Coordinates of C-alpha atoms and ligand atoms in Angstrom, one line a residue:
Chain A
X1 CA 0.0 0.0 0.0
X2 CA 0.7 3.9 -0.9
X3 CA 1.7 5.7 2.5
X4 CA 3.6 7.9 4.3
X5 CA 6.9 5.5 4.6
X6 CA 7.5 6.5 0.5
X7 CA 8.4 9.5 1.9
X8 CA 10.3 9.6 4.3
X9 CA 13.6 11.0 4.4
X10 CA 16.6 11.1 6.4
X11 CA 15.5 14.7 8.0
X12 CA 15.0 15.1 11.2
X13 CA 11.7 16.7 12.4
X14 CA 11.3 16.4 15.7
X15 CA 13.7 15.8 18.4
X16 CA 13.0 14.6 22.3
X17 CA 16.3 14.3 23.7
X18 CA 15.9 12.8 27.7
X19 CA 13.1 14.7 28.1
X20 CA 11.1 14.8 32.0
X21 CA 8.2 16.0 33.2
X22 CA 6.6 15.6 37.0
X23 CA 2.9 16.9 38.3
X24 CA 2.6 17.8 41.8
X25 CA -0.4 15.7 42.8
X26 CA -3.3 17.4 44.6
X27 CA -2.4 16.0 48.3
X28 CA 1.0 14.9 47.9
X29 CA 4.0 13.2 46.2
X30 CA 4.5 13.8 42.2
X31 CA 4.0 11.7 39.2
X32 CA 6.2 11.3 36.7
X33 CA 4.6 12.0 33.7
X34 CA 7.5 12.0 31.6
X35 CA 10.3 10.0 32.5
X36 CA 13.6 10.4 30.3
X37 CA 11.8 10.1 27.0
X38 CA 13.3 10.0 23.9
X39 CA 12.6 9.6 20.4
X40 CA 13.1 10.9 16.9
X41 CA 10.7 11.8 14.4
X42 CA 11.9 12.0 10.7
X43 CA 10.0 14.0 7.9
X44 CA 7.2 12.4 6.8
X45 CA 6.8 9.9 9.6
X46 CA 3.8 8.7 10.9
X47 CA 4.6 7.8 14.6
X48 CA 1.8 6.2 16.7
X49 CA 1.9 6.4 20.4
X50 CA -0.3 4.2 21.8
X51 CA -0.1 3.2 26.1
X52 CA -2.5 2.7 28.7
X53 CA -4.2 5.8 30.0
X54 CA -2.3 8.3 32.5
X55 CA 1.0 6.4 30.8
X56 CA 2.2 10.2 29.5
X57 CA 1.0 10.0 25.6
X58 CA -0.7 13.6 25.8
X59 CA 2.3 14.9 27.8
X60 CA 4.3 13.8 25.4
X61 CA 2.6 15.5 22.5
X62 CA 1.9 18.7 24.6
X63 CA 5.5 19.2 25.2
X64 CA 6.2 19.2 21.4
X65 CA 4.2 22.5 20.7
X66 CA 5.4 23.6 24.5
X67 CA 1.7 23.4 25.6
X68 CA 3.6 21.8 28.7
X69 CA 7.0 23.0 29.7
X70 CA 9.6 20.2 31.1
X71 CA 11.6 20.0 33.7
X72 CA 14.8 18.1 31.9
X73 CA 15.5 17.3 28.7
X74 CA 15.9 19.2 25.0
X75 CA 13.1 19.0 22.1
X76 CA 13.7 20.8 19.0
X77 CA 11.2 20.8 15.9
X78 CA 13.1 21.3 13.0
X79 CA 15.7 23.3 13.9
X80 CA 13.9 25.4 16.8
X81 CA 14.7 24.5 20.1
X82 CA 11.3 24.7 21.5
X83 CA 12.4 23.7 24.9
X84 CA 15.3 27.1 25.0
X85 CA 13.1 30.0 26.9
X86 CA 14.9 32.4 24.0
X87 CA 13.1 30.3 20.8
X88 CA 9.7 32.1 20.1
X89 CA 7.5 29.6 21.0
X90 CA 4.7 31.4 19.3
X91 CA 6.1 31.1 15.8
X92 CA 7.0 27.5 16.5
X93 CA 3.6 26.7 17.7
X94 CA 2.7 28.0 14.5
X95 CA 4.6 25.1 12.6
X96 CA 3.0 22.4 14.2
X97 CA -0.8 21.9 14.3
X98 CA -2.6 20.3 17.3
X99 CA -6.2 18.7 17.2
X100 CA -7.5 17.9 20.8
X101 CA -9.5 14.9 21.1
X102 CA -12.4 17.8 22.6
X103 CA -11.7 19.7 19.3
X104 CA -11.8 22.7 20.8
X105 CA -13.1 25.2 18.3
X106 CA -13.6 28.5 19.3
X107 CA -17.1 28.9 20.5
X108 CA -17.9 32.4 19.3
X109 CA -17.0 31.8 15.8
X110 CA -18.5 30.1 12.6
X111 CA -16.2 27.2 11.1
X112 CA -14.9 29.4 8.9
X113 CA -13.7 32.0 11.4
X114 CA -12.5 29.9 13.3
X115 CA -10.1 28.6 10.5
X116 CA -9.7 32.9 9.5
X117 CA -8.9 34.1 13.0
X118 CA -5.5 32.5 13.4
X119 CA -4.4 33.3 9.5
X120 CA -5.0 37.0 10.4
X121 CA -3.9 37.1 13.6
X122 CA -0.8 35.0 14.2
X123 CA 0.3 34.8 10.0
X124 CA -0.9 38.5 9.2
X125 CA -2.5 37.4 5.9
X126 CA -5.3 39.8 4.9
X127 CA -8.6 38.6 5.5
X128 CA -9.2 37.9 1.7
X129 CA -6.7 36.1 1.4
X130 CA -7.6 34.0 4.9
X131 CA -11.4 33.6 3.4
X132 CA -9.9 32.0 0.1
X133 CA -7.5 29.3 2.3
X134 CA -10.0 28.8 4.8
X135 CA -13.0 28.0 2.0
X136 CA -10.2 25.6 0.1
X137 CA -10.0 23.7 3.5
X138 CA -13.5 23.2 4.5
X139 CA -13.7 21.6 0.8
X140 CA -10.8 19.8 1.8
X141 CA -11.7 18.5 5.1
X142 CA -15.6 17.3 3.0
X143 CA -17.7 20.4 4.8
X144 CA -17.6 23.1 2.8
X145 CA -21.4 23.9 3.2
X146 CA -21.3 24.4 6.9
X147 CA -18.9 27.6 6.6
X148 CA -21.4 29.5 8.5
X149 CA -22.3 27.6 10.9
X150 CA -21.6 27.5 14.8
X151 CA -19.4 25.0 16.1
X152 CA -23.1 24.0 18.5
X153 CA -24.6 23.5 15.0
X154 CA -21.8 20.6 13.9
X155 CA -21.5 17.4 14.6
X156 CA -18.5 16.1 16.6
X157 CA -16.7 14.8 13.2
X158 CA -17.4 18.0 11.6
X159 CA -16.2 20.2 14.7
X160 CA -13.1 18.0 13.8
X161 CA -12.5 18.3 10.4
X162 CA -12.9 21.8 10.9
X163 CA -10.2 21.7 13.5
X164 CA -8.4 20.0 11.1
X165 CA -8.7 22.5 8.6
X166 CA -7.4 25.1 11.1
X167 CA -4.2 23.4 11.7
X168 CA -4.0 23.1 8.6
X169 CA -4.1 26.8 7.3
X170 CA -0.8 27.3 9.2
X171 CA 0.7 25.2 7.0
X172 CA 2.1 23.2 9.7
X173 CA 5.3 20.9 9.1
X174 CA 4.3 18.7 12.0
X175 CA 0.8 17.5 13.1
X176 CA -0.1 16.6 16.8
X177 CA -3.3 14.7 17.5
X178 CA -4.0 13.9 20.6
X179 CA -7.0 10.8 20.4
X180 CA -8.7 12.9 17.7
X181 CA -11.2 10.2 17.2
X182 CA -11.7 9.2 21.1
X183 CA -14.5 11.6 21.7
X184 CA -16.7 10.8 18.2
X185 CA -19.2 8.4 17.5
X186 CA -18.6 5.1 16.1
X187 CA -19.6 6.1 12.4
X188 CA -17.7 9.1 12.0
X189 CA -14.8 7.6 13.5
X190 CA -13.7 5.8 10.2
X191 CA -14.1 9.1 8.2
X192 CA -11.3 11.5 10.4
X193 CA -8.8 8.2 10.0
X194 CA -9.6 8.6 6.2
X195 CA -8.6 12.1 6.3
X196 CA -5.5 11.7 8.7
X197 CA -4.5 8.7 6.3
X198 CA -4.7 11.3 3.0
X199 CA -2.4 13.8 5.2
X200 CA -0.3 10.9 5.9
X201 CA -0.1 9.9 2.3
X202 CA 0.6 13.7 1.2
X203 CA 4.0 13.5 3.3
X204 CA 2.5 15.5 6.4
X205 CA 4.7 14.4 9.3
X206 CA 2.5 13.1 12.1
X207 CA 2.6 12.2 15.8
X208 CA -0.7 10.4 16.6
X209 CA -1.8 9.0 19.9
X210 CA -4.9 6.5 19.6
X211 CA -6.2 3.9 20.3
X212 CA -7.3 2.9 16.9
X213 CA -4.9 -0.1 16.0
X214 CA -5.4 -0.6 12.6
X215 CA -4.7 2.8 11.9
X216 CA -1.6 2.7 13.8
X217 CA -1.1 -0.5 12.1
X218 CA -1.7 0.6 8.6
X219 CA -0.8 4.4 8.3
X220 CA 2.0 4.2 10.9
X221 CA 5.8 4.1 10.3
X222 CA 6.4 3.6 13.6
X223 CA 4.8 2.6 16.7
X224 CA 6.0 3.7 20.1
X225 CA 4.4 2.2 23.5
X226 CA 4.3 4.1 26.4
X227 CA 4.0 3.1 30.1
X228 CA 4.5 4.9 33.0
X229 CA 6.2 7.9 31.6
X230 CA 8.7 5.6 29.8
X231 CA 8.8 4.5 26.3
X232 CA 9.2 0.5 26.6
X233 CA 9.1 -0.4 23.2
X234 CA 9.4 1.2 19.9
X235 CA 9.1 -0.4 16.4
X236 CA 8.0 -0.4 12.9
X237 CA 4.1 -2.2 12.9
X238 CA 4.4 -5.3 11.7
X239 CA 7.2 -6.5 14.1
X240 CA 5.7 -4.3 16.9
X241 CA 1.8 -6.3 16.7
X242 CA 3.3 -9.7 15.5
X243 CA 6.4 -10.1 18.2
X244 CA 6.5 -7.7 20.8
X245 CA 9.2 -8.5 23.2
X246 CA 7.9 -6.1 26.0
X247 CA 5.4 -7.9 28.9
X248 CA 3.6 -4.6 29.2
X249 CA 2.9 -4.6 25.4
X250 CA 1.7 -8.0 25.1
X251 CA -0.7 -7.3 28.0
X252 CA -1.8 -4.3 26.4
X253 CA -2.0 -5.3 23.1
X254 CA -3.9 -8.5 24.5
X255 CA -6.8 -6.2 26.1
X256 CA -6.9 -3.9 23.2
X257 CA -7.0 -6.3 20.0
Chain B
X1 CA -60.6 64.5 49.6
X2 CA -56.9 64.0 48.7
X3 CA -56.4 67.5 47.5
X4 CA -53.5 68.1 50.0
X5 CA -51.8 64.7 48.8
X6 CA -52.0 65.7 45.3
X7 CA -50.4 69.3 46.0
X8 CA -47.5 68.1 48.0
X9 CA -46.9 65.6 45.1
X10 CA -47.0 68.1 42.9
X11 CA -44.5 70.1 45.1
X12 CA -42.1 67.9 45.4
X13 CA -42.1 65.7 42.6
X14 CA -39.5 68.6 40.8
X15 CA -36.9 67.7 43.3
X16 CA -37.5 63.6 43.6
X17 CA -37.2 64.1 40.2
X18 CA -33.9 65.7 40.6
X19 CA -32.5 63.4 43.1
X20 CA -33.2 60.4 40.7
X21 CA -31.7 62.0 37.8
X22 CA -28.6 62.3 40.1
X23 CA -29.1 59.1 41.5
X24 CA -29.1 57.8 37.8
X25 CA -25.5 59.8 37.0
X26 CA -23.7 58.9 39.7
X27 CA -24.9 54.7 39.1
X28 CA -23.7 55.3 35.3
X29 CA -20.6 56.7 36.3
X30 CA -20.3 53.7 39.0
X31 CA -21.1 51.5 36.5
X32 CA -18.9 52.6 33.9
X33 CA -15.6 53.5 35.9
X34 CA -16.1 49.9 38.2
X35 CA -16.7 47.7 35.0
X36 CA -13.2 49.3 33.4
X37 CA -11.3 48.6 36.4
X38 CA -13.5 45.4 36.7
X39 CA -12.0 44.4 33.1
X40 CA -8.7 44.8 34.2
X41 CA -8.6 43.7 37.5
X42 CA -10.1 40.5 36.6
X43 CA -8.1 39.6 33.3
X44 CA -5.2 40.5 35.3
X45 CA -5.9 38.0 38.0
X46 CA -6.6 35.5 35.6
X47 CA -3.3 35.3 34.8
X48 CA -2.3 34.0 38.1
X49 CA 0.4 36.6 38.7
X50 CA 2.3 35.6 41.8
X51 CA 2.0 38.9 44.1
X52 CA -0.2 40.5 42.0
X53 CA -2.8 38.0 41.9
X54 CA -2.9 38.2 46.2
X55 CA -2.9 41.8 45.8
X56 CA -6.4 42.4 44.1
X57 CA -7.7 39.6 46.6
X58 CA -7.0 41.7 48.7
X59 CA -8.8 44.5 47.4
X60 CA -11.9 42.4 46.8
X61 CA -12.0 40.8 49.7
X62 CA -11.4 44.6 51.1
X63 CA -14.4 45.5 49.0
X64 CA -16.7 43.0 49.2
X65 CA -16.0 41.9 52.8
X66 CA -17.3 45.3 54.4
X67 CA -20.4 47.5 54.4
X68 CA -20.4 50.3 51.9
X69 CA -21.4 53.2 54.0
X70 CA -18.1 52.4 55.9
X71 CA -16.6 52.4 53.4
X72 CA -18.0 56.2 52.1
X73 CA -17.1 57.4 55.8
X74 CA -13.9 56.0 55.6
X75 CA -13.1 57.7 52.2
X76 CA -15.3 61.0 52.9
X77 CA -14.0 61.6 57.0
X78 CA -10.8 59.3 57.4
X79 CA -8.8 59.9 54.1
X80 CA -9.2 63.8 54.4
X81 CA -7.7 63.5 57.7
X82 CA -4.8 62.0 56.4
X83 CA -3.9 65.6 55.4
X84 CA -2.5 64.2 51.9
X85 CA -3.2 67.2 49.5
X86 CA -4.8 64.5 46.9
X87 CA -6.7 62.9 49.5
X88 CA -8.9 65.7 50.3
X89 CA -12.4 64.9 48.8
X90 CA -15.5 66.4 49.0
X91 CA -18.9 64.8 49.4
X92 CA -19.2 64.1 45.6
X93 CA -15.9 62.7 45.1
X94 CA -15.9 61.0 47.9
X95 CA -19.2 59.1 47.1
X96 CA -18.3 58.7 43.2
X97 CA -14.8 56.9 44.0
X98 CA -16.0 54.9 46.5
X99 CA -19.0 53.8 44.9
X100 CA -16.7 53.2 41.6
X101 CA -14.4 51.3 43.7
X102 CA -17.2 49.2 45.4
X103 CA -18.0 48.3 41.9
X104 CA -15.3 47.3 40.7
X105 CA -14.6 44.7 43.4
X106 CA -17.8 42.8 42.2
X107 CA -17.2 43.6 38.5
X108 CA -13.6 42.2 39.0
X109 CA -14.7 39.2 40.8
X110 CA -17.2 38.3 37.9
X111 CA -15.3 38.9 34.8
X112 CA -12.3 36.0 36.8
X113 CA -15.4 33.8 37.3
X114 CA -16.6 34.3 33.9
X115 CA -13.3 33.3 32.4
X116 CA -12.3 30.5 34.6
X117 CA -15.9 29.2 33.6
X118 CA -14.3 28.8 30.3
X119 CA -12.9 25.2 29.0
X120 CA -9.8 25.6 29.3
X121 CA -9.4 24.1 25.7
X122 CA -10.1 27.5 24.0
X123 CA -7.0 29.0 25.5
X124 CA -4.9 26.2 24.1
X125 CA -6.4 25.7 20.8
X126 CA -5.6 29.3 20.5
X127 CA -2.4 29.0 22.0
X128 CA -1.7 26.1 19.9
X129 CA -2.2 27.4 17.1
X130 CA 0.5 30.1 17.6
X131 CA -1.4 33.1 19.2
X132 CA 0.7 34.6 22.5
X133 CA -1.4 34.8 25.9
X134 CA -2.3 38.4 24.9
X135 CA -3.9 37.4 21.5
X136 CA -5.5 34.6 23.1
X137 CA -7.2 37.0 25.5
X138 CA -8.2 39.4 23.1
X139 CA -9.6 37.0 20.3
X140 CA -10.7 33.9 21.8
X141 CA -11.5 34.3 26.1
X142 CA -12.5 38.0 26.3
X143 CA -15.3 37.9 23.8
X144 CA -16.4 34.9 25.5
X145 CA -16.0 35.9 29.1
X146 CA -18.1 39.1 28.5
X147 CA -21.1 37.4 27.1
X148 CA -21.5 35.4 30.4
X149 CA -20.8 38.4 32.8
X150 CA -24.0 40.2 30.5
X151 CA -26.4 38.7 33.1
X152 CA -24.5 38.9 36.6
X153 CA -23.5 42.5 35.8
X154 CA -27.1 43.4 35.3
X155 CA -27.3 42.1 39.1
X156 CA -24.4 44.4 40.2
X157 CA -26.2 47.3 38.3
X158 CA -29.0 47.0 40.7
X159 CA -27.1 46.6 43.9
X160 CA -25.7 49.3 42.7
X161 CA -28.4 51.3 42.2
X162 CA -29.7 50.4 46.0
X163 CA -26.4 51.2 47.2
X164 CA -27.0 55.0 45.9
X165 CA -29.1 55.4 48.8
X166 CA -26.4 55.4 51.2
X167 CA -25.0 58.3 49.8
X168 CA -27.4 60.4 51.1
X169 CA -25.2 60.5 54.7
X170 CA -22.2 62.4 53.3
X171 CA -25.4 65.0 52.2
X172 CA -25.2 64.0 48.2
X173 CA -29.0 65.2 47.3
X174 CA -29.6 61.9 45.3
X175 CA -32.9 60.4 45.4
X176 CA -33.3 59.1 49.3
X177 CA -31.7 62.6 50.4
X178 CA -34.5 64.8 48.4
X179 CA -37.1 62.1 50.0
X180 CA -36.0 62.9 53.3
X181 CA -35.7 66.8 52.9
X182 CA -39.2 66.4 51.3
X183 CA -40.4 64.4 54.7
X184 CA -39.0 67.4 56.5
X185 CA -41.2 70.0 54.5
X186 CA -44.6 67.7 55.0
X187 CA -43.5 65.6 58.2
X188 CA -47.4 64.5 57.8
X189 CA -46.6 62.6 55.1
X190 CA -44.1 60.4 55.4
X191 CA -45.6 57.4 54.2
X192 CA -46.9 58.8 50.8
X193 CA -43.2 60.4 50.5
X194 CA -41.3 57.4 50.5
X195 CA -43.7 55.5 48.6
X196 CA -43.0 57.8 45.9
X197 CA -39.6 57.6 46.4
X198 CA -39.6 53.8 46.3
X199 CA -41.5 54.1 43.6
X200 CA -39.1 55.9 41.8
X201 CA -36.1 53.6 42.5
X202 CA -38.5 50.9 41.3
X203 CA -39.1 52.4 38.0
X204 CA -35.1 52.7 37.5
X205 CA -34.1 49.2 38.6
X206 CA -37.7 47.8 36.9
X207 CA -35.7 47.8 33.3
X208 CA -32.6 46.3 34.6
X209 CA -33.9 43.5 36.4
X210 CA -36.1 42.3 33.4
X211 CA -33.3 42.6 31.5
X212 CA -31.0 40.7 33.7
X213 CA -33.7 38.1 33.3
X214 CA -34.4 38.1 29.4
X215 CA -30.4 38.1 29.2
X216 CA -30.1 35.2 32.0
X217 CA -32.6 32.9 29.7
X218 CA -30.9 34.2 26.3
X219 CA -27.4 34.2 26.8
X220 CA -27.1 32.2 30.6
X221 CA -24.3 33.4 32.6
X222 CA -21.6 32.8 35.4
X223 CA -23.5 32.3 38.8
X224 CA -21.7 34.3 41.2
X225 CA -22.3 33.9 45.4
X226 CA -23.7 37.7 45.5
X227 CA -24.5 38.9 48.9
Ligands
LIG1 N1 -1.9 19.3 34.3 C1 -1.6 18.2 35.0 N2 -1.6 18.3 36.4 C2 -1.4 17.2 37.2 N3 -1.1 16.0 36.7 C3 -1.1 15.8 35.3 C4 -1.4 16.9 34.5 N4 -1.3 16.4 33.2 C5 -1.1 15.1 33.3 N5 -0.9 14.7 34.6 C6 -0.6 13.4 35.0 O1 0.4 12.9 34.3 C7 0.2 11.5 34.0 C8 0.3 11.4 32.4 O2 -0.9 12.0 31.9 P1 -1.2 12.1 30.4 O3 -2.4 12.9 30.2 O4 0.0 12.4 29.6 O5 -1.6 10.6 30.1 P2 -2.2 9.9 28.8 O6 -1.3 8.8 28.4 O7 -2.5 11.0 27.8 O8 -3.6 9.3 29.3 P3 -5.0 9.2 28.6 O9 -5.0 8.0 27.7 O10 -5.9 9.1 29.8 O11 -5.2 10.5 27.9 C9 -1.1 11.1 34.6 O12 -0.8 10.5 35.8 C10 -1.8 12.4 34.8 O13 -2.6 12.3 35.9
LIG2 MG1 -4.2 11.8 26.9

């Protein structure tokens, strides 16, 4: 099958050099959330993290777009040190796309603003020009109808194609999705994994956390399983699903498939 | 029959008249002024500045935490006494900052409410997306915050408006002062007196309430523990 791996290349995207992160928890003690993770992402990748929950996926992700600062460790995404207080974190964040798992639209504005608003604010494009890219998306994301309407009027998949859309118009060289399918019912599940599979097949670099196996298994170059805050095993698909040599995979993999 | 009622009505309806319309200036100054420094105050302690964040608790809690005609006494007899040259206020100035003050403790209170009541997820998406803190505010949690402070504000309005009353001890002629110098022209007929005057403050905060409760069912809002 056609995919991303035809594209890869020997750049590096994203680098997570021994990275840590702990949360104070509400009485006392910390959880380590992050525990000396590290791991590579080359242009045009498709890496899957997949783990039980609370194992550090979403931490993982956040720290990438600096969401969530750490306390130890380097990640750069290509070329910016996102981790170096001096990098400006709000072009970077520009440069990689996020869609939450809750969407997240803003509220106040029709799908098409919401896909405007960042253009003209963050990229400075004019507002024509904004319009134009933001009306090619919601075609290219299947919705161009509901331009107008509220993200209350949409459905959960359409709130996320439109989230998609708005990631996109930043023209993004990484996309983070954080269980973008978790949250959606059953039948519109399959058609956001048919739209993260065409981005995959364009050459869009990806780190995707889900829990959708055959996606990983399928779109992804490489699979990475969390637990704990610790990466414990890391591998292209078809070795990681047919022999994984980790305990805490197998049992995983065993409640999950 | 009531031909004596009707004259002193007529008599002093000029100057209840008079006192509302002050009554009404000095709430849309309050109102005004407190909702700016509201604004501020509570984006600013959204942010969850270290020291400045316990600082306006403080003032709130200052505020909010003590009767407002000791606060007027405090800012109309006390701060004069100071002998600070810019602390010298007179009745009016007195009454006008502290009302804007009281205010803006409740104004400030709601607008933080209002935007910690927002997911959290707007401020990311638009921080993810590459906007700074600033933008974020200004595009995505302000315009959302003030559409849920519309109906709690419209409740501050009329405390607001009630509060005005108390003004009337530092000798402001608002609305209750004129009803008491009218009661002292016609001591006879106190009763009728203040049930004009009541009637008066009614047809003021009337409005405001109904539209505190047309907004409450339109647009729904932050519920705040008032009073
Ligand atoms: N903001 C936070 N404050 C406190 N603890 C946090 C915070 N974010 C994450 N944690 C903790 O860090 C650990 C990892 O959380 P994380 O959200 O990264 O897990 P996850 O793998 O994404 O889980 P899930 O599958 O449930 O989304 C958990 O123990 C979580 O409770
Ligand atoms: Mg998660």
């Amino acid at each position: 099958m056609e995919n991303a791996r035809s594209h890869q290349s020997e750049a590096i995207m994203v680098s997570i050099e021994a990275v840590s992160r702990s949360f104070k928890l509400p009485r006392a003690g910390k959880v380590r959330a992050l525990d000396e993770v590290s791991a590579t992402v080359r242009q045009g990748e498709v890496v899957v993290i997949i783990g039980a929950s609370g194992s550090g996926k979403s931490t993982l992700l956040r720290t990438v777009n600096a969401l969530e600062r750490v306390d130890e460790g380097r990640i750069t995404v290509n070329g910016i040190e996102v981790t170096n207080p001096q990098s400006n974190l709000n072009r970077l964040r520009a440069n990689v796309g996020m869609v939450f798992q809750h969407f997240n639209l803003f509220a106040h504005k029709t799908a098409l603003e919401n896909i405007v608003l960042p253009q003209t604010v963050v990229l400075k494009r004019s507002r024509d020009e904004a319009v134009s890219r933001a009306r090619e998306l919601l075609s290219r994301v299947g919705i161009p109808e509901k331009a107008d309407a509220p993200p209350g009027d949409l459905s959960g998949g359409q709130q996320q194609r439109v989230a998609i859309a708005r990631a996109l118009a930043m023209n993004p060289k990484v996309m983070l999705f954080d269980e973008a399918t978790s949250a959606l019912d059953p039948e519109t599940v399959g058609g956001i994994l048919a739209l993260m599979r065409e981005l995959a097949d364009e050459g869009m670099t990806m780190m995707v956390v889900t829990h959708e196996m055959k996606f990983a298994e399928d779109v992804g170059s490489r699979i990475i399983f969390m637990d704990q805050g610790k990466i414990v095993e890391e591998g292209a698909p078809t070795m990681f699903f047919k022999a994984p040599d980790n305990e805490r995979t197998k049992e995983f993999l065993n409640q999950i498939l | 029959m009531f031909q004596d009622q009707i004259q002193m009505i007529q008599s002093i309806t000029p100057f209840l008249l008079e006192g509302l319309w002050l009554t009404f200036r000095i709430t849309i100054i309050g109102i005004v002024v407190g909702s700016l420094i509201g604004m501020v105050l509570g984006t600013l302690r959204s942010l969850r500045i270290p020291g400045l964040t316990a600082l306006i608790g403080l003032y709130i809690h200052l505020f909010r935490g003590s009767p407002f005609l000791v606060q007027l006494y405090i800012f109309y007899y006390l701060l004069p006494e100071l002998g600070v040259a810019w602390l010298q206020f007179d009745s009016m100035q007195a009454a006008v900052i502290t009302l804007c003050l009281y205010t803006g403790s409740y104004v400030t209170e709601i607008v933080n409410s209002a935007i910690a009541a927002l997911p959290k997820g707007q401020d990311e998406a638009a921080r993810a997306v590459g906007m700074t803190k600033a933008q974020s505010l200004w595009y995505v949690v302000l315009p959302q915050a003030l559409r849920m402070i519309i109906p709690p504000m419209s409740g501050v309005f009329v405390i607001i408006i009630k509060s005005t009353a108390i003004l009337s001890v530092v000798g402001l002629s608002e609305l209750t002062r004129q009803g008491q110098i009218a009661s002292l022209r016609f001591p006879g007929d106190l009763l009728l007196i203040y049930v004009c005057v009541a009637a008066l403050y009614f047809v003021y905060c009337y409005p405001v309430l109904k539209f505190a409760d047309w907004a409450e069912k339109r647009i729904g809002g932050v519920t705040l523990k008032m009073r």
